[in-house]
XYZ file of C-alpha atoms in Angstrom:
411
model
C -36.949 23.057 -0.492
C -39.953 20.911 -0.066
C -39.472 19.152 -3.496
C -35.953 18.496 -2.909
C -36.743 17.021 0.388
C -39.852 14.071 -1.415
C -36.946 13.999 -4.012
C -34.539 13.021 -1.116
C -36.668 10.783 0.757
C -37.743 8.593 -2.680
C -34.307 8.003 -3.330
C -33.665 6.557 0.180
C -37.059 4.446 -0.458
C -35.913 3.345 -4.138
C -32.373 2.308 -2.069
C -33.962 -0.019 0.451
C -36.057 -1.466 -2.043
C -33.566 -2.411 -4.498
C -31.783 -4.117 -1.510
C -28.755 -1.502 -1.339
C -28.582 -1.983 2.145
C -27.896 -5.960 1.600
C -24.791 -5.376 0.035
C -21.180 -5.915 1.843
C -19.319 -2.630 2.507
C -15.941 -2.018 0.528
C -14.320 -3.209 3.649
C -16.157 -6.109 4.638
C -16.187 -7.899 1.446
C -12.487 -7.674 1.270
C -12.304 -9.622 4.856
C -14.767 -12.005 3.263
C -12.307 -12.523 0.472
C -9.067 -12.608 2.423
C -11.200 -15.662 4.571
C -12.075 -17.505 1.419
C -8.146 -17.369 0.269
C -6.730 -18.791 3.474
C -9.418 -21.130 2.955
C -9.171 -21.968 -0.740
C -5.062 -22.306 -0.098
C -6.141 -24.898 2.720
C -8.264 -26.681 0.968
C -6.512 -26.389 -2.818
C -10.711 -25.485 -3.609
C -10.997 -22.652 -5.962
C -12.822 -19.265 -6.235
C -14.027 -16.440 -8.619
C -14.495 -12.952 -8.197
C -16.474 -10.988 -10.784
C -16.325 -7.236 -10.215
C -18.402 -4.870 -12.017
C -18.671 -1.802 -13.211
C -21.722 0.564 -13.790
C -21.551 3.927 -16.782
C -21.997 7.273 -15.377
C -25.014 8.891 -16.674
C -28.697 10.183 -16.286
C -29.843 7.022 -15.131
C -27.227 5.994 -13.277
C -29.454 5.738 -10.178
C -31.832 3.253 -12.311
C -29.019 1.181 -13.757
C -27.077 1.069 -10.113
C -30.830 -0.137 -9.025
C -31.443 -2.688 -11.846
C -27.888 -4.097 -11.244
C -28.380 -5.072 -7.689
C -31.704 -6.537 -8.308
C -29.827 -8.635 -10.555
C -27.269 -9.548 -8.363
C -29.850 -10.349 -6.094
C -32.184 -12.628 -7.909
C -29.534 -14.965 -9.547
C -26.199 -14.942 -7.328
C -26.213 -18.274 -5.016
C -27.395 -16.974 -1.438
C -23.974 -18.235 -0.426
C -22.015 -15.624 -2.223
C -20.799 -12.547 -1.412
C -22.043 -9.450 -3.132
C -21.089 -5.996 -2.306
C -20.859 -2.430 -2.845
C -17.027 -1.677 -3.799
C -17.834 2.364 -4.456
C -17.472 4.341 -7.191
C -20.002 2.696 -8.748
C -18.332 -0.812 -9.196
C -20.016 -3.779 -7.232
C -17.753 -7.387 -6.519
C -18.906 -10.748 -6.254
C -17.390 -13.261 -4.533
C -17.991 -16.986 -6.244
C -16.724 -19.361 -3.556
C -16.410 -22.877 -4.431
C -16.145 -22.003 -7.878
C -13.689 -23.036 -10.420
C -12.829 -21.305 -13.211
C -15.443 -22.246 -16.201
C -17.708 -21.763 -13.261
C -17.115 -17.726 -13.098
C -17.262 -17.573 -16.662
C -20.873 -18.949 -16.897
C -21.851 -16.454 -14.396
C -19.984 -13.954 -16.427
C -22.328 -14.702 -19.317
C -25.184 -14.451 -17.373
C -24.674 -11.297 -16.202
C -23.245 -9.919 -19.311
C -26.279 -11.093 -20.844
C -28.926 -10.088 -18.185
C -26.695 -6.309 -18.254
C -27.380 -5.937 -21.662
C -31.149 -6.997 -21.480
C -31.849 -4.124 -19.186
C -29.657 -2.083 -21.128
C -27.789 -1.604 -18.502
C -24.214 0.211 -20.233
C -21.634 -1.812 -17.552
C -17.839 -3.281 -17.488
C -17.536 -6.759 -16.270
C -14.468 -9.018 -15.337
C -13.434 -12.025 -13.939
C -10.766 -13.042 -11.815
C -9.934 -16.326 -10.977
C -8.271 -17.735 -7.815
C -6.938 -21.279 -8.109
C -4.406 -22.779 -5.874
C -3.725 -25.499 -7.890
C -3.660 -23.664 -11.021
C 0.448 -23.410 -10.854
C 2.645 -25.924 -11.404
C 5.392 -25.386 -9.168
C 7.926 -28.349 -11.421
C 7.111 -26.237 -14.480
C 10.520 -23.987 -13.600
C 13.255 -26.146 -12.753
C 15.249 -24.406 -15.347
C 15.215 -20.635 -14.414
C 16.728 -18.471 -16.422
C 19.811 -16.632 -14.971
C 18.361 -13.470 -15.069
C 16.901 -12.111 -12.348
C 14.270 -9.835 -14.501
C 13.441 -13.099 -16.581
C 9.585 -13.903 -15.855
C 7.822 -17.814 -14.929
C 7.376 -19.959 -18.451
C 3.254 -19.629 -17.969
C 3.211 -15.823 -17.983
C 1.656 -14.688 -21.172
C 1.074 -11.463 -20.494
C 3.469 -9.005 -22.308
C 2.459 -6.304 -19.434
C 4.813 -5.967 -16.356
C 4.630 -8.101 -13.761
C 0.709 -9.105 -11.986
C 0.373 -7.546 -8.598
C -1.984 -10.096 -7.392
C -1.647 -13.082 -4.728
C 0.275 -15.471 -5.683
C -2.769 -18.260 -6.667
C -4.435 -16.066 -8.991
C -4.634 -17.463 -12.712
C -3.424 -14.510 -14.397
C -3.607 -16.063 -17.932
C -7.253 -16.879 -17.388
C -7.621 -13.130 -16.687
C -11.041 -11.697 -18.665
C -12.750 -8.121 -19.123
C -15.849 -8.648 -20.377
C -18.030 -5.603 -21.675
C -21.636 -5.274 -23.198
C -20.394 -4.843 -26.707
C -21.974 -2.313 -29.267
C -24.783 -3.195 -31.647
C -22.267 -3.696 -34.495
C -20.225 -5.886 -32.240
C -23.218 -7.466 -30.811
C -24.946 -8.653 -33.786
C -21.757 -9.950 -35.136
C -20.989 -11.848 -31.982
C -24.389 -13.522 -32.167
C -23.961 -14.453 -35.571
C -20.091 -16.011 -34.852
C -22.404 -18.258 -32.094
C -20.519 -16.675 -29.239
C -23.705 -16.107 -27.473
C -23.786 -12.353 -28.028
C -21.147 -11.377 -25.102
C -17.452 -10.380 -26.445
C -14.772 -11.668 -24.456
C -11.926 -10.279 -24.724
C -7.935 -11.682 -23.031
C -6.127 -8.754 -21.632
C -3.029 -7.559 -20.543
C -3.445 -9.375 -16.944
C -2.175 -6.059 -14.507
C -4.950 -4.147 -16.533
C -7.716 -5.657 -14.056
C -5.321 -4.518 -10.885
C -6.447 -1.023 -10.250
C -6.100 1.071 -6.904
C -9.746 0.230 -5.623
C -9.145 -3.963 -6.732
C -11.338 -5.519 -4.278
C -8.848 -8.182 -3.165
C -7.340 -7.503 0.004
C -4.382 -4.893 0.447
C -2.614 -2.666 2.301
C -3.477 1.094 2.857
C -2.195 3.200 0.234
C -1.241 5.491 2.998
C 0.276 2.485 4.929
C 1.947 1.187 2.167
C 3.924 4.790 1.478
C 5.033 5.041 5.156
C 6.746 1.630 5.162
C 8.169 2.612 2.074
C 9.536 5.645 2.828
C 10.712 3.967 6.348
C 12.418 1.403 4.278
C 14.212 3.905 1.724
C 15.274 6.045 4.859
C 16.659 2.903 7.020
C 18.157 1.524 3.933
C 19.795 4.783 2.688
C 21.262 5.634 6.621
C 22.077 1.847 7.146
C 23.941 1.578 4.090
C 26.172 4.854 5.034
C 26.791 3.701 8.125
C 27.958 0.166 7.206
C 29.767 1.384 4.097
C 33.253 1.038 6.143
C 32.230 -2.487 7.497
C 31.657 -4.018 4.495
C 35.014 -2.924 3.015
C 36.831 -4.300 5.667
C 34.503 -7.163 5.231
C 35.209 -7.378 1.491
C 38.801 -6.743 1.886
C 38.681 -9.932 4.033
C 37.008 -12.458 1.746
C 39.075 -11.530 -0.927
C 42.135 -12.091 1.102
C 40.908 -15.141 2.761
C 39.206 -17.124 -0.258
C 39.697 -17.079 -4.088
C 36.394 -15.713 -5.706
C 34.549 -12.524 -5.400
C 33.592 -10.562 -2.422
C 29.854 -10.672 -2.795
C 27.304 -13.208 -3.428
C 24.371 -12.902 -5.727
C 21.684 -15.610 -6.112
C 18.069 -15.051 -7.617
C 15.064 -15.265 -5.025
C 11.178 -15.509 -4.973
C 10.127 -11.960 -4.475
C 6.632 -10.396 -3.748
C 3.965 -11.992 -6.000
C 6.399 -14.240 -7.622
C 9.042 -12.212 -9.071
C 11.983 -13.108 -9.286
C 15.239 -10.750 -8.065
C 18.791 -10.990 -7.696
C 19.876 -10.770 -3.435
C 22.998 -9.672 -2.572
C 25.372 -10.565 0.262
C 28.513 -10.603 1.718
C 30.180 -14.609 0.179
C 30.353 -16.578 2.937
C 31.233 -19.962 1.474
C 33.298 -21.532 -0.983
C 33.177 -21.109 -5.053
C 31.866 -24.553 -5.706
C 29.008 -24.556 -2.815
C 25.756 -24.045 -4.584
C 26.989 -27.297 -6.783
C 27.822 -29.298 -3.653
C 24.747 -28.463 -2.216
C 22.526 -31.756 -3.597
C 25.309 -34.222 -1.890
C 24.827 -32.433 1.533
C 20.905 -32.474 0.691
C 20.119 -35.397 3.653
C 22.548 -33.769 6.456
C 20.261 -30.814 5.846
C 18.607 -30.407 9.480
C 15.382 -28.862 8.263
C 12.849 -30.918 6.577
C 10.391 -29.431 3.901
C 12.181 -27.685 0.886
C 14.660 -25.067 2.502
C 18.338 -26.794 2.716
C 19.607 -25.932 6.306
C 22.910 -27.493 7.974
C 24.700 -27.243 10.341
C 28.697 -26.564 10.630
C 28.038 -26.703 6.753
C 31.857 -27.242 5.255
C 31.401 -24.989 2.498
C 31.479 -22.201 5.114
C 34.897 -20.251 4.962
C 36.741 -19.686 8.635
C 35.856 -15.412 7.742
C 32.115 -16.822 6.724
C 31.561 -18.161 10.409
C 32.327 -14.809 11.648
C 30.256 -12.784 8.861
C 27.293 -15.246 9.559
C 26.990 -15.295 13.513
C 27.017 -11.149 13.310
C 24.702 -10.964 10.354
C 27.257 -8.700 8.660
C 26.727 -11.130 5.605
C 23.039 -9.661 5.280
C 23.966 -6.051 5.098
C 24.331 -5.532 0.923
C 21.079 -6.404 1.433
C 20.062 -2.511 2.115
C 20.890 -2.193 -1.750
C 18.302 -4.504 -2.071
C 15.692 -2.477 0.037
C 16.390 0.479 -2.209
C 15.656 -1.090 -5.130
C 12.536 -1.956 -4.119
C 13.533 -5.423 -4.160
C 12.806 -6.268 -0.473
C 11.370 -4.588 2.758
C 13.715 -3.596 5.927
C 10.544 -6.307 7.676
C 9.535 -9.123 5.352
C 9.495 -12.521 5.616
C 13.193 -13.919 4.709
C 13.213 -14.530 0.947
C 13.873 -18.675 -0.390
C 16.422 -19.395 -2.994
C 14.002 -19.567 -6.655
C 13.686 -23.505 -6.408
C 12.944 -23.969 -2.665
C 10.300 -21.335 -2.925
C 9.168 -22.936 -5.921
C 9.002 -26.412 -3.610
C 6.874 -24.782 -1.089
C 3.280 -25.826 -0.666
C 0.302 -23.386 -1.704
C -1.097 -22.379 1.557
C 2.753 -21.649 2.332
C 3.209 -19.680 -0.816
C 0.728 -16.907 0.836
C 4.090 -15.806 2.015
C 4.601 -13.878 -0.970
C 1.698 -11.258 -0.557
C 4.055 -9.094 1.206
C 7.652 -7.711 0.077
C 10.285 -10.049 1.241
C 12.448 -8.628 4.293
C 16.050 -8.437 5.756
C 14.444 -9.201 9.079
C 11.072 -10.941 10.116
C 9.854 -13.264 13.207
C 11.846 -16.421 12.104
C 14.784 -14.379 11.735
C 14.025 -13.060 15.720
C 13.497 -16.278 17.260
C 14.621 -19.561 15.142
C 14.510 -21.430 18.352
C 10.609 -21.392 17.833
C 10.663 -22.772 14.314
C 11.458 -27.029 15.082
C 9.470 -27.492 11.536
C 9.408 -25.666 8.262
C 5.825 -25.273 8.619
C 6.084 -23.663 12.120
C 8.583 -21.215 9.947
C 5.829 -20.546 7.121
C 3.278 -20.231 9.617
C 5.580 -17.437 11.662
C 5.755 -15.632 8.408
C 2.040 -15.965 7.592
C 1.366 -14.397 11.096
C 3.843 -11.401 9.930
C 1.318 -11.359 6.660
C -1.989 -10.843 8.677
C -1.084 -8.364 11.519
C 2.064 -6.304 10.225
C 1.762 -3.130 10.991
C 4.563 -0.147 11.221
C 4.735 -0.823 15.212
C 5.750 -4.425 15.025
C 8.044 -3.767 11.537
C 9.660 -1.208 14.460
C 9.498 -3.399 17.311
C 10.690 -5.868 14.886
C 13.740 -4.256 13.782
C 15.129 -3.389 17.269
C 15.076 -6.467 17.996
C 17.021 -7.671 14.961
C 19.852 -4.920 16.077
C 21.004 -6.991 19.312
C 21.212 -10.145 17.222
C 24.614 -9.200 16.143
C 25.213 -8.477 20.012
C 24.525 -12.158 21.088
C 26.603 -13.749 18.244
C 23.257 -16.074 17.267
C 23.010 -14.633 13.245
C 23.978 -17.740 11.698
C 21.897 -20.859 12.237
């Protein structure tokens, strides 16, 4: 009892010395990180985060120890390091661009194996202007097709929407084979090797996310909604069909690709409320368009049909959209997803946006009136991005129901 107790009481010692209690808590590095985004996307500055993980083992206590002394004695005092649990530690390289992080990478892939210290390192790279946004003018008409610069043969990257997923590195302290054969190629005895970029996105990543717990009630809230809305509406939009068909040559429903979550692309449904030939008119009516920035808005638009009016100003035009939810395509609450080339158009901090599943309903969609500029819109959304929670994506969509009511769906 007594021995286990010194035993007990060294360890705690051995902790404070090797500065354990310096280190940022899972949570609080992850606020530090979602501050140096919002900042980064301001600013168009970029940022590295190098996350690593320690072997099991014997020694692990040792190793975990020599680590942070590490991190300690060659990490600039203003970075972030931290504790992510599970034995994996993140460091947050503000200011730093992307051959930046790599140099630290070496370092401590080099100063890891010195100690002997048996350890999985990557890098992740954050860079706002690392995207060019004119590189897909020609999309594909597929909806599942991916962006031109995605080299990664893995599905699509779960990450916010600046990271540079084809700069994406996991860097490990090679084997003595490996290593002498490294040093000998003049790589500078670390292996780098270019993965499959989702390979990196685990369930503990240490860039900011929702609650797994969180994130499986608004699901299942959105599968539920979505399953009785679509029931319930099934009637409606025959009638509604029955009506475009009978009122305007064409088909009853509209499908146009839209910037998802993350970038992906998806095909949207909805009720056709405008003319065959409207998406072709659309760059002649570009200057009547009463918003400014890259969404095309006008009003008494006269590619609207006489039944479109009425479909619009009740929002019955958005309900195939509950095929949508189900899919997983998009969220009952969610900011309102852009056509593919307007979201494309929008500027980085704007493009934040797309951290969240796109919506059928969202604050803009509430209160339009409160939008004069399509910043003040992206900025509505952005507020949706930082403080949704399952009370306001309630609150939220009871509101949405009496917009029907009051006749003001269509803009």
């Amino acid at each position: 009892m007594l021995g286990a107790l010194i035993n007990r009481m060294s360890f705690r010692r051995s902790v404070l010395r090797d500065g354990d209690s310096l280190l940022l808590t899972k949570t609080e590095f992850n606020r530090e990180v979602t501050r140096e985004r919002i900042r980064a996307s301001r600013r168009s500055i970029p940022f590295c985060i190098v996350t690593i993980k320690v072997a099991g083992g014997r020694k692990l206590a040792s190793r975990r120890g020599d680590l942070i002394r590490i991190l300690h004695r060659n990490i600039r005092l203003t970075d972030q390091k931290a504790d992510l649990g599970n034995n994996r530690f993140g460091v947050l390289l503000v200011d730093t661009p992307e051959m930046g992080g790599r140099a630290v990478l070496d370092r401590l892939s080099g100063l890891c194996e010195t100690r002997n210290i048996n350890a999985t390192l990557s890098l992740r790279v954050h860079d706002p202007e690392g995207f060019d946004p004119d590189q897909d003018r020609d999309l594909p008409t597929g909806a599942d097709k991916r962006r031109r610069d995605d080299k990664s043969e893995s599905t699509w990257l779960r990450v916010d929407h600046g990271a540079n997923e084809s700069t994406a590195l996991a860097v490990q302290s090679p084997s003595p084979a490996v290593r002498s054969q490294a040093i000998k190629s003049g790589s500078g005895g670390a292996m780098m090797q270019t993965v499959a970029a989702d390979a990196l996105v685990t369930h503990d990543d240490p860039l900011p996310n929702r609650s797994l717990e969180r994130r499986f009630i608004k699901r299942a809230i959105d599968i539920v909604g979505a399953s009785v809305g679509l029931v319930l509406v099934s009637p409606l939009l025959v009638v509604a069909a029955m009506a475009v068909k009978l009122t305007s040559p064409g088909p009853a429903f509209f499908k146009q690709t839209r910037e998802g979550m993350h970038g992906k692309p998806f095909t949207i449904y909805k009720m056709r409320t405008m003319v065959l030939d409207a998406e072709s008119r659309q760059s002649a009516l570009r200057e009547k368009s009463h918003r400014d920035g890259p969404a095309f808005k006008i009003k008494h638009d006269p590619r609207v049909t006489p039944i479109g009016h009425f479909l619009r100003r009740t929002c019955i035009d958005e309900l195939p959209q509950f095929i949508n939810v189900l899919r997983g395509d998009m969220s009952l609450v969610g900011p309102r997803p852009l056509p593919w080339h307007e979201s494309r158009a929008c500027n980085h901090w704007q493009r934040r946006r797309l951290d969240v599943p796109p919506g059928m309903t969202c604050y803009w969609q509430v209160n339009k009136s409160a939008a004069e500029t399509f910043d003040d819109w992206m900025r509505m959304d952005l507020q949706y991005v930082d403080r949704n929670d399952l009370w306001r994506d309630l609150h939220l969509i009871a509101r949405t129901a009496l917009v029907p009511l009051t006749g003001r769906g269509g803009e």
